[in-house]
GROMACS .gro file of C-alpha atoms in nm:
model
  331
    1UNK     CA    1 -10.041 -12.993   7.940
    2UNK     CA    2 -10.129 -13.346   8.024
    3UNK     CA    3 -10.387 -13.548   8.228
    4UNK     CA    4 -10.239 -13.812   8.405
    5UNK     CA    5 -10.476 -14.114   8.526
    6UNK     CA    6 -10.324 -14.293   8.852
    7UNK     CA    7 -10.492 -14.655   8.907
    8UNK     CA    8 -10.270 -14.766   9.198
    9UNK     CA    9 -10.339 -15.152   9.334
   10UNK     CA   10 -10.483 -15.086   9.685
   11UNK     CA   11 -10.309 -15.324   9.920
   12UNK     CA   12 -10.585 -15.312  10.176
   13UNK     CA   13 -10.760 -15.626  10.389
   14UNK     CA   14 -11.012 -15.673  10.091
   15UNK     CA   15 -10.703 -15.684   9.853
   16UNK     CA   16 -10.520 -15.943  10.086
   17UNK     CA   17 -10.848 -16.148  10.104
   18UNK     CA   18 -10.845 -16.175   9.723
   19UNK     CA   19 -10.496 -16.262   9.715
   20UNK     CA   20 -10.508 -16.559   9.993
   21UNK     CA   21 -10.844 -16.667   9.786
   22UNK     CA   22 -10.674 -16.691   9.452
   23UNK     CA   23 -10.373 -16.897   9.654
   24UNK     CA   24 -10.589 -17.130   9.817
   25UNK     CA   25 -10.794 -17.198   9.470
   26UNK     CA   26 -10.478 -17.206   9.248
   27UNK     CA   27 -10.367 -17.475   9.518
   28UNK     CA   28 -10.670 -17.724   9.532
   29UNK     CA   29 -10.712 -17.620   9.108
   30UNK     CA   30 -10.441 -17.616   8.877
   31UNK     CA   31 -10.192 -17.635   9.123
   32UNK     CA   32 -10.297 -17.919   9.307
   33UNK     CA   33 -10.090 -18.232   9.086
   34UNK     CA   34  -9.767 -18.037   9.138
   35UNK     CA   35  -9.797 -17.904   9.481
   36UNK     CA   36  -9.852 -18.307   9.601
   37UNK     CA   37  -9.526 -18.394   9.410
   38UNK     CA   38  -9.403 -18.077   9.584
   39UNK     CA   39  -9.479 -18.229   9.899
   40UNK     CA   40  -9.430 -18.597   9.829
   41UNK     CA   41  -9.102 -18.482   9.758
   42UNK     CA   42  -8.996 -18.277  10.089
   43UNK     CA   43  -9.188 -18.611  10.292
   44UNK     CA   44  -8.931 -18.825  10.121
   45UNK     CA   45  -8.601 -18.626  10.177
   46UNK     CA   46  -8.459 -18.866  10.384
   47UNK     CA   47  -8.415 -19.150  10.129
   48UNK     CA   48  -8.233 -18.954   9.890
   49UNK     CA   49  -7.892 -19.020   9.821
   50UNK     CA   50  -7.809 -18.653   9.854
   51UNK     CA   51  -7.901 -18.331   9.938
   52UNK     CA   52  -7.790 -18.253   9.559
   53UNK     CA   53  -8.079 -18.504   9.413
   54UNK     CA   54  -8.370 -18.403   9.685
   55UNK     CA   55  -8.279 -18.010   9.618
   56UNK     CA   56  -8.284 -18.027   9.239
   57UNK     CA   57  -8.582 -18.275   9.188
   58UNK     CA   58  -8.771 -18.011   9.446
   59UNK     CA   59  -8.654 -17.751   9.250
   60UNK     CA   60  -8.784 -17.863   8.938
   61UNK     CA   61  -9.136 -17.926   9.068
   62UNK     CA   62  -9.137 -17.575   9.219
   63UNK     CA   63  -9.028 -17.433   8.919
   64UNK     CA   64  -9.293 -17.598   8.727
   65UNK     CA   65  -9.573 -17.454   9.002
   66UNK     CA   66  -9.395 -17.131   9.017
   67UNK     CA   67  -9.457 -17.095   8.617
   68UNK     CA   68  -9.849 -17.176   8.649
   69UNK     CA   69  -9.884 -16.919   8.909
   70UNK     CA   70  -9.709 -16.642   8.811
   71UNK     CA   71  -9.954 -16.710   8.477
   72UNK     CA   72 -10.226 -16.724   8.690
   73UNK     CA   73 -10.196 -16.451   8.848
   74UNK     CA   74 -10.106 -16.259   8.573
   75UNK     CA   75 -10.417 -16.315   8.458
   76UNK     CA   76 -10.639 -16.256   8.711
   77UNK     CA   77 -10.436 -15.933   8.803
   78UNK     CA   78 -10.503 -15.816   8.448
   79UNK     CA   79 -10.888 -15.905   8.500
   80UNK     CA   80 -10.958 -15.639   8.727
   81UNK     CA   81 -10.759 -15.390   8.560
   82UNK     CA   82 -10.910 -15.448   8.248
   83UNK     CA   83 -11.230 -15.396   8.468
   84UNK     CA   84 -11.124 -15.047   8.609
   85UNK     CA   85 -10.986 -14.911   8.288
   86UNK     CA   86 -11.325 -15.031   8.099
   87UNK     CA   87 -11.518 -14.766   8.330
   88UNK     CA   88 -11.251 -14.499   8.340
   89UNK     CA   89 -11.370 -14.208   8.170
   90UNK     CA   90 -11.099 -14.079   7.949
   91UNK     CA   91 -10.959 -13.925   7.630
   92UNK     CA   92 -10.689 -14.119   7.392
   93UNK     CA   93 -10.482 -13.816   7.432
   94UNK     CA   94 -10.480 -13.893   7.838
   95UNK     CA   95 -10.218 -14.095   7.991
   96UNK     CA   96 -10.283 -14.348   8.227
   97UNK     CA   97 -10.030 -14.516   8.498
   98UNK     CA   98 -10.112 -14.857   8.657
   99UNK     CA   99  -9.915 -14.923   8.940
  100UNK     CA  100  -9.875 -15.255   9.194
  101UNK     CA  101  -9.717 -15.245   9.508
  102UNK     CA  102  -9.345 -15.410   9.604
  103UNK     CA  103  -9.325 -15.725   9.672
  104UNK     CA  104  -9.626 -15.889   9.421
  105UNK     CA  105  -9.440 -16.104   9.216
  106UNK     CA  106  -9.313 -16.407   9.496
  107UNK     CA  107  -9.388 -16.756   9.489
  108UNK     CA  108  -9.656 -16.901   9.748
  109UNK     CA  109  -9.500 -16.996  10.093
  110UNK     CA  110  -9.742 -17.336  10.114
  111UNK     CA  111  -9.504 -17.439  10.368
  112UNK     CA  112  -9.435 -17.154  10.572
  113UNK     CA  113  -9.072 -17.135  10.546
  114UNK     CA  114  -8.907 -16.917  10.798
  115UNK     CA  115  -9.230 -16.805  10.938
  116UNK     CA  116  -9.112 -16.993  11.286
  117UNK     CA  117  -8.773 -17.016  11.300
  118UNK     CA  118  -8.432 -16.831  11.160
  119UNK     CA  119  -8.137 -16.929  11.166
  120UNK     CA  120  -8.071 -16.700  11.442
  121UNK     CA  121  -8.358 -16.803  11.664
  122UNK     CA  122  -8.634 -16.638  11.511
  123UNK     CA  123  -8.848 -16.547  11.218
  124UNK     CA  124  -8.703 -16.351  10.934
  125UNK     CA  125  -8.910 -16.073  10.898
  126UNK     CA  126  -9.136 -16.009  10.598
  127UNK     CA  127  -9.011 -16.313  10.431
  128UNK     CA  128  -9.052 -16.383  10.044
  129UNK     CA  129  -9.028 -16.720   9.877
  130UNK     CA  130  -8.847 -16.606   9.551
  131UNK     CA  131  -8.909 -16.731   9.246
  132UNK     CA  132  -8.636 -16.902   9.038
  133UNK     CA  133  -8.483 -16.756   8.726
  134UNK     CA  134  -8.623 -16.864   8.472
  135UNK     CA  135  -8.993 -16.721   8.598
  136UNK     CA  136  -8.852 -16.422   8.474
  137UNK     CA  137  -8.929 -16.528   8.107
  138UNK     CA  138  -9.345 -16.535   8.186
  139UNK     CA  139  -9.309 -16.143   8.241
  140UNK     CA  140  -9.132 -16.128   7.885
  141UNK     CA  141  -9.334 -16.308   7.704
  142UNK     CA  142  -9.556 -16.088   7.389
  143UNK     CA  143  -9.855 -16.252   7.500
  144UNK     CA  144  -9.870 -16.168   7.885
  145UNK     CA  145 -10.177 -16.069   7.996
  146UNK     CA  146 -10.014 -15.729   8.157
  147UNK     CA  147  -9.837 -15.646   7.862
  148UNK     CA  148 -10.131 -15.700   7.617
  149UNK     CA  149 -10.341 -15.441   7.808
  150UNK     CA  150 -10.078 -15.165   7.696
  151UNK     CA  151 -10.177 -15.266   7.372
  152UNK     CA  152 -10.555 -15.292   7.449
  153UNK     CA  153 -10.499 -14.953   7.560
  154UNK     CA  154 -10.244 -14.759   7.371
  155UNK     CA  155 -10.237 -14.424   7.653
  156UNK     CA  156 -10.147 -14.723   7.928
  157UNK     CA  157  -9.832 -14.761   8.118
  158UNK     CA  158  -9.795 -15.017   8.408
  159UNK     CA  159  -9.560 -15.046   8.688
  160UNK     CA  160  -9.607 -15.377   8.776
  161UNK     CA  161  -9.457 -15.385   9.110
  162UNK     CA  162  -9.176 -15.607   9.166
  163UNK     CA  163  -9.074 -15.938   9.160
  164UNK     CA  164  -8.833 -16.154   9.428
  165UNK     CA  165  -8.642 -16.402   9.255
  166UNK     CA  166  -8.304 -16.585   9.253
  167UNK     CA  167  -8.044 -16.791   9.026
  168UNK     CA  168  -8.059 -17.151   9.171
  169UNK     CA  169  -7.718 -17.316   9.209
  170UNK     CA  170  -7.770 -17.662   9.102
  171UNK     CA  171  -7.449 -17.791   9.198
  172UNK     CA  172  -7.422 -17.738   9.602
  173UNK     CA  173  -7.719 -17.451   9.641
  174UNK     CA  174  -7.515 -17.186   9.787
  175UNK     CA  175  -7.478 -16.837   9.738
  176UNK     CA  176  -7.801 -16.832   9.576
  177UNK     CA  177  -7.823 -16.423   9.577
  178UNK     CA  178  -8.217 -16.246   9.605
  179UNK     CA  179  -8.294 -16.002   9.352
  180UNK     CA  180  -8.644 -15.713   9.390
  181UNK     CA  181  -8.637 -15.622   9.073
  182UNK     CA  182  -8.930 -15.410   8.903
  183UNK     CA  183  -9.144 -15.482   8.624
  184UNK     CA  184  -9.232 -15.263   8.390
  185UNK     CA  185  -9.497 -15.233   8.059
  186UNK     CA  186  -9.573 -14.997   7.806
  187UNK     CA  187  -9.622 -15.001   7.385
  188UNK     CA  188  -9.768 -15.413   7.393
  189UNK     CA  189  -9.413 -15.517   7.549
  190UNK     CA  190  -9.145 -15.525   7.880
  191UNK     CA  191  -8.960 -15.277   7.929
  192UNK     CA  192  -8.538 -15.332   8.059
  193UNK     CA  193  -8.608 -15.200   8.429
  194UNK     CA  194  -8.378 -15.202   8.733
  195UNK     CA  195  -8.352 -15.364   9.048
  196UNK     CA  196  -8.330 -15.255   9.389
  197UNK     CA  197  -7.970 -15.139   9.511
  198UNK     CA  198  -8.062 -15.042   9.895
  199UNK     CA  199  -8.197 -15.363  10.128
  200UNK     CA  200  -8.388 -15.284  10.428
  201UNK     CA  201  -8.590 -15.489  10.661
  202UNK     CA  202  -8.876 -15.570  10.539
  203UNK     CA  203  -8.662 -15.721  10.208
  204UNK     CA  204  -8.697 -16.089  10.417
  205UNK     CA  205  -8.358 -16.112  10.484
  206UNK     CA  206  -8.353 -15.977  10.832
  207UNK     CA  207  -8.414 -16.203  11.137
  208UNK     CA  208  -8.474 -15.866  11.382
  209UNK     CA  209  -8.438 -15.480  11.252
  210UNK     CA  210  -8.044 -15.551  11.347
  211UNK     CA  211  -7.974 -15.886  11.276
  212UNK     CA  212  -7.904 -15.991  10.880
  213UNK     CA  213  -8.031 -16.357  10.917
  214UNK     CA  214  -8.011 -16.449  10.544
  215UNK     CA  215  -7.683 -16.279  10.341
  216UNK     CA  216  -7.830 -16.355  10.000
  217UNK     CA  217  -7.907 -15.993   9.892
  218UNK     CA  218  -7.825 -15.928   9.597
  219UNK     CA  219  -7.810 -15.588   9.497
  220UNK     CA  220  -7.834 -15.394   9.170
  221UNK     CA  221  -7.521 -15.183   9.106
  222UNK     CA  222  -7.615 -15.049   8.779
  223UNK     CA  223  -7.557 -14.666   8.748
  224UNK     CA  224  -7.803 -14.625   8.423
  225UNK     CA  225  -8.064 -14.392   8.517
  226UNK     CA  226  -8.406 -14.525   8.550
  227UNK     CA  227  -8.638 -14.355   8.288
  228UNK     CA  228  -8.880 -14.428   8.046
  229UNK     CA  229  -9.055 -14.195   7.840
  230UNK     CA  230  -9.360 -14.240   7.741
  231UNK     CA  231  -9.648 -14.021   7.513
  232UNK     CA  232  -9.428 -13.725   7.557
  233UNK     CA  233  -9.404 -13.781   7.902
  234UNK     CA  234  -9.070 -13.874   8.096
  235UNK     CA  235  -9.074 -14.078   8.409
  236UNK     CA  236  -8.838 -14.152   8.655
  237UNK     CA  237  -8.895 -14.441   8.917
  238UNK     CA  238  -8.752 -14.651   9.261
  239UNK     CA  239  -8.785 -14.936   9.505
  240UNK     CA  240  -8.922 -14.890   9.852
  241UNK     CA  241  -8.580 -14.781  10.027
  242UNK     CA  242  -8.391 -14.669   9.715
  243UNK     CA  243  -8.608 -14.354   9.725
  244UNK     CA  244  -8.448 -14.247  10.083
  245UNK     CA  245  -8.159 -14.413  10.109
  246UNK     CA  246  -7.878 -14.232   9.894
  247UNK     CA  247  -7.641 -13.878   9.968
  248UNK     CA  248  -7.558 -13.652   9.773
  249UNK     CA  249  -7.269 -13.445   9.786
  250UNK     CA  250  -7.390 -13.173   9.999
  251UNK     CA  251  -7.476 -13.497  10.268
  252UNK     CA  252  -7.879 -13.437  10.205
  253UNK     CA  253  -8.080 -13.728  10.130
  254UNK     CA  254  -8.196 -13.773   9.811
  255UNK     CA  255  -8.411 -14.032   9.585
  256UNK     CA  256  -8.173 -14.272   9.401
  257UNK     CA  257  -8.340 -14.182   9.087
  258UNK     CA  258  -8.256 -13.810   9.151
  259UNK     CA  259  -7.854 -13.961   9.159
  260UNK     CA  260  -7.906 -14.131   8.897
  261UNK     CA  261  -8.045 -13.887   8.655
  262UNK     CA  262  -7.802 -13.676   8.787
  263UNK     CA  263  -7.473 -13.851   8.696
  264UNK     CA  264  -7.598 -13.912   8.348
  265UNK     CA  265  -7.725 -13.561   8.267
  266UNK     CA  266  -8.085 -13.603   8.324
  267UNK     CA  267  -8.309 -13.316   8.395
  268UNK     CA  268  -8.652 -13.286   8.177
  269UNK     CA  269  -8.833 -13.507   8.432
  270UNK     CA  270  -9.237 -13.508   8.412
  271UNK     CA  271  -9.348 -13.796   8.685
  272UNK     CA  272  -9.128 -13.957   8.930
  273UNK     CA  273  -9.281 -14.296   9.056
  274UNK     CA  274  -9.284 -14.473   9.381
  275UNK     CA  275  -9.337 -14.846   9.420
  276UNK     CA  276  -9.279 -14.949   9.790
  277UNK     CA  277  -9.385 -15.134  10.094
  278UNK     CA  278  -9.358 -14.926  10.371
  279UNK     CA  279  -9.241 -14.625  10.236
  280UNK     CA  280  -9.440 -14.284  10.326
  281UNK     CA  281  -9.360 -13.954  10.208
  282UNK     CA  282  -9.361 -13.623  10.355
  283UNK     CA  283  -9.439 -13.293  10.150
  284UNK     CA  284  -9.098 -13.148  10.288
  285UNK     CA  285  -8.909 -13.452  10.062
  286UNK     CA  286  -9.060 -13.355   9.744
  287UNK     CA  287  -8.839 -13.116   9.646
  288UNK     CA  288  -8.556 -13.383   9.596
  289UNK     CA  289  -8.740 -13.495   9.331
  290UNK     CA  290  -8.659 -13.467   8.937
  291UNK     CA  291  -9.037 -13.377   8.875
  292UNK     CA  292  -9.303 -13.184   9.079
  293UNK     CA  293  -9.528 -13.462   9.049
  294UNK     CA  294  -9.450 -13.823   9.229
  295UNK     CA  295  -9.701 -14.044   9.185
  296UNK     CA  296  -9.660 -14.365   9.483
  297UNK     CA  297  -9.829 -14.710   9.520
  298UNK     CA  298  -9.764 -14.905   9.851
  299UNK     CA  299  -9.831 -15.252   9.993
  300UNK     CA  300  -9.770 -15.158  10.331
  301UNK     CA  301  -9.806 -14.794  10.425
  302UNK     CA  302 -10.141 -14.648  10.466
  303UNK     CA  303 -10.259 -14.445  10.236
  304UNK     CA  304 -10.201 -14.688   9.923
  305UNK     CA  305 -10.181 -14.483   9.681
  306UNK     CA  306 -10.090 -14.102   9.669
  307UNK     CA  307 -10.049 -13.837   9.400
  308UNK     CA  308  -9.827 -13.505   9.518
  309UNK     CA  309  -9.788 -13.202   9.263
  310UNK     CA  310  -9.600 -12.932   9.443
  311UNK     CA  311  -9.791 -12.849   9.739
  312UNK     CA  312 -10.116 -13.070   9.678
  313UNK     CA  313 -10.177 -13.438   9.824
  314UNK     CA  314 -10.443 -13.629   9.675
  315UNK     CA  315 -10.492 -13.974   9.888
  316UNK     CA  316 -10.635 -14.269   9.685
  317UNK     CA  317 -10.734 -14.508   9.957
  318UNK     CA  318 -11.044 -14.716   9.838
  319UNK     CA  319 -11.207 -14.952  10.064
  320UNK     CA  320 -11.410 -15.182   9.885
  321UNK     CA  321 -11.205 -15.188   9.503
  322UNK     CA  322 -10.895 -15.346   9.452
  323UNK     CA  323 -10.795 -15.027   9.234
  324UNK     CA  324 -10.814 -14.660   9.336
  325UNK     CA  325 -10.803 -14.406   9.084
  326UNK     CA  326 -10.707 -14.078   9.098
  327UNK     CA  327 -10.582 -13.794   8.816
  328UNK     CA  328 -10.345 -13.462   8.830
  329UNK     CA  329 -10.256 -13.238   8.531
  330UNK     CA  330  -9.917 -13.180   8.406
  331UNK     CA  331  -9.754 -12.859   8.255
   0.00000   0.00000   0.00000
């Protein structure tokens, strides 16, 4: 038997308040010289001699703010973490799962891109400003501050939410696919995750719930099943829409982890993991499952953060901390 810790980010109005706050410092801080070449740089588009040269000069600016944040907020995310787990009352032979929400990995939208106006007339809902390719690096690095706490704390996993990002095209800037792809800690390093196959509206592609207003999805085809194990524990994860959105052959609707683990053979599953925004579960659902235990973190839908084992719901809304914590056994 094992006792699983759940420390799920809880995507509530305080936890938005601290989020805006760290923006709007990082902005007039460390982020102020670059975000005024940013913006010097979109006030002078018309004198360029091409789109080409105004894209790629913006582009490298971004990129260069993009790669402060992402630090910064590594950092600051691991600060309160750190916090929680220094107060958590625990054995070394527990296991603990962190857990942030979809979506928390994005660059800041300073200038409010697509907030007014689509391309069809509208705003694209739930847009994300991705973050460019080579971001991706920061979240491998040995010396992130997310990764170093599962070395601070041996017992620790983290699902780190996800992160929005894209592969610019330098030459013209088109077909520039999206990619939601989760991140993933445990053991001091990054662990090889997947990305989302299934889009849905709130991916911020979508201009109404009918209307695809930006066709840059790109979408993970990958058929390896998504597993980790971890201190004798095996877990099984998805993305938001990935966990309703797939058939199997009967026609019932099943997680695409369950598929997954499936087609290559999979069954010993301990803990199957939800990270979403906007993505509740009913009790009825569970049994489509690998596990008996599901263990979900959301950025959207109310409550946060949820543990199910078989017929028990444990809700983990907080309303003052940015972390909720909650524990189930395992046998």
């Amino acid at each position: 038997m094992a006792n699983i810790f759940f420390m799920p980010f809880t995507n509530n109005a305080n936890a938005v308040s601290w989020r805006n706050n760290l923006e709007t410092a990082f902005l007039n801080g460390e982020g102020k010289e670059v975000t005024e070449q940013i913006n010097n740089v979109r006030s002078a588009k018309k004198t360029y001699a091409s789109e080409e040269k105004y894209y790629n000069e913006l582009h490298d600016f971004k990129l260069c703010r993009q790669i402060k944040w992402l630090n910064h907020l590594l950092g600051k995310t691991a600060e309160i973490f750190d916090k929680q787990l220094e107060k958590l009352t625990s054995s070394s032979a527990d296991v603990i799962v962190a857990a942030l929400p979809e979506f928390f990995w994005i660059d800041i939208n300073d200038n409010h891109k697509h907030n007014e106006q689509g391309t069809n007339g509208g705003s694209i809902m739930n847009y994300h400003k991705p973050l460019y390719r080579p971001c991706l690096e920061v979240f491998l690095k040995g010396d992130n501050p997310l990764a170093e706490l599962t070395s601070k704390y041996s017992n620790l996993i983290f699902f780190a939410g996800t992160a929005v990002w894209k592969e610019i095209n330098y030459d013209d800037h088109t077909d520039e696919l999206m990619y939601n792809s989760m991140v993933l800690y445990k053991e001091g390093r990054y662990v090889p995750s997947v990305t989302k196959h299934n889009v849905s509206t709130i991916d911020g592609f979508f201009h109404d719930h009918y209307t695809l207003s930006k066709d840059k999805a790109g979408k993970d085809t990958g058929t390896e099943a998504p597993v980790t194990d971890f201190m004798g524990l095996r877990f099984t994860y998805d993305i938001c829409l990935d966990f309703k959105c797939v058939r199997d052959a009967r026609g019932n609707t099943v997680p695409l982890s369950t598929q997954l683990c499936n087609d290559n053979g999979i069954n010993n599953v301990d803990v199957n993991v939800l990270i979403a925004a906007g993505m509740p579960v009913s009790p009825a659902y569970l049994p489509t499952l690998k596990s008996n235990c599901l263990l979900r973190c959301d950025g959207l839908a109310n409550p946060y953060g949820q543990i199910f084992k078989n017929n028990t719901n444990i809700s983990l809304n907080s309303l003052s901390d940015l972390i909720s914590v909650g524990s189930v056994n395992i046998s």
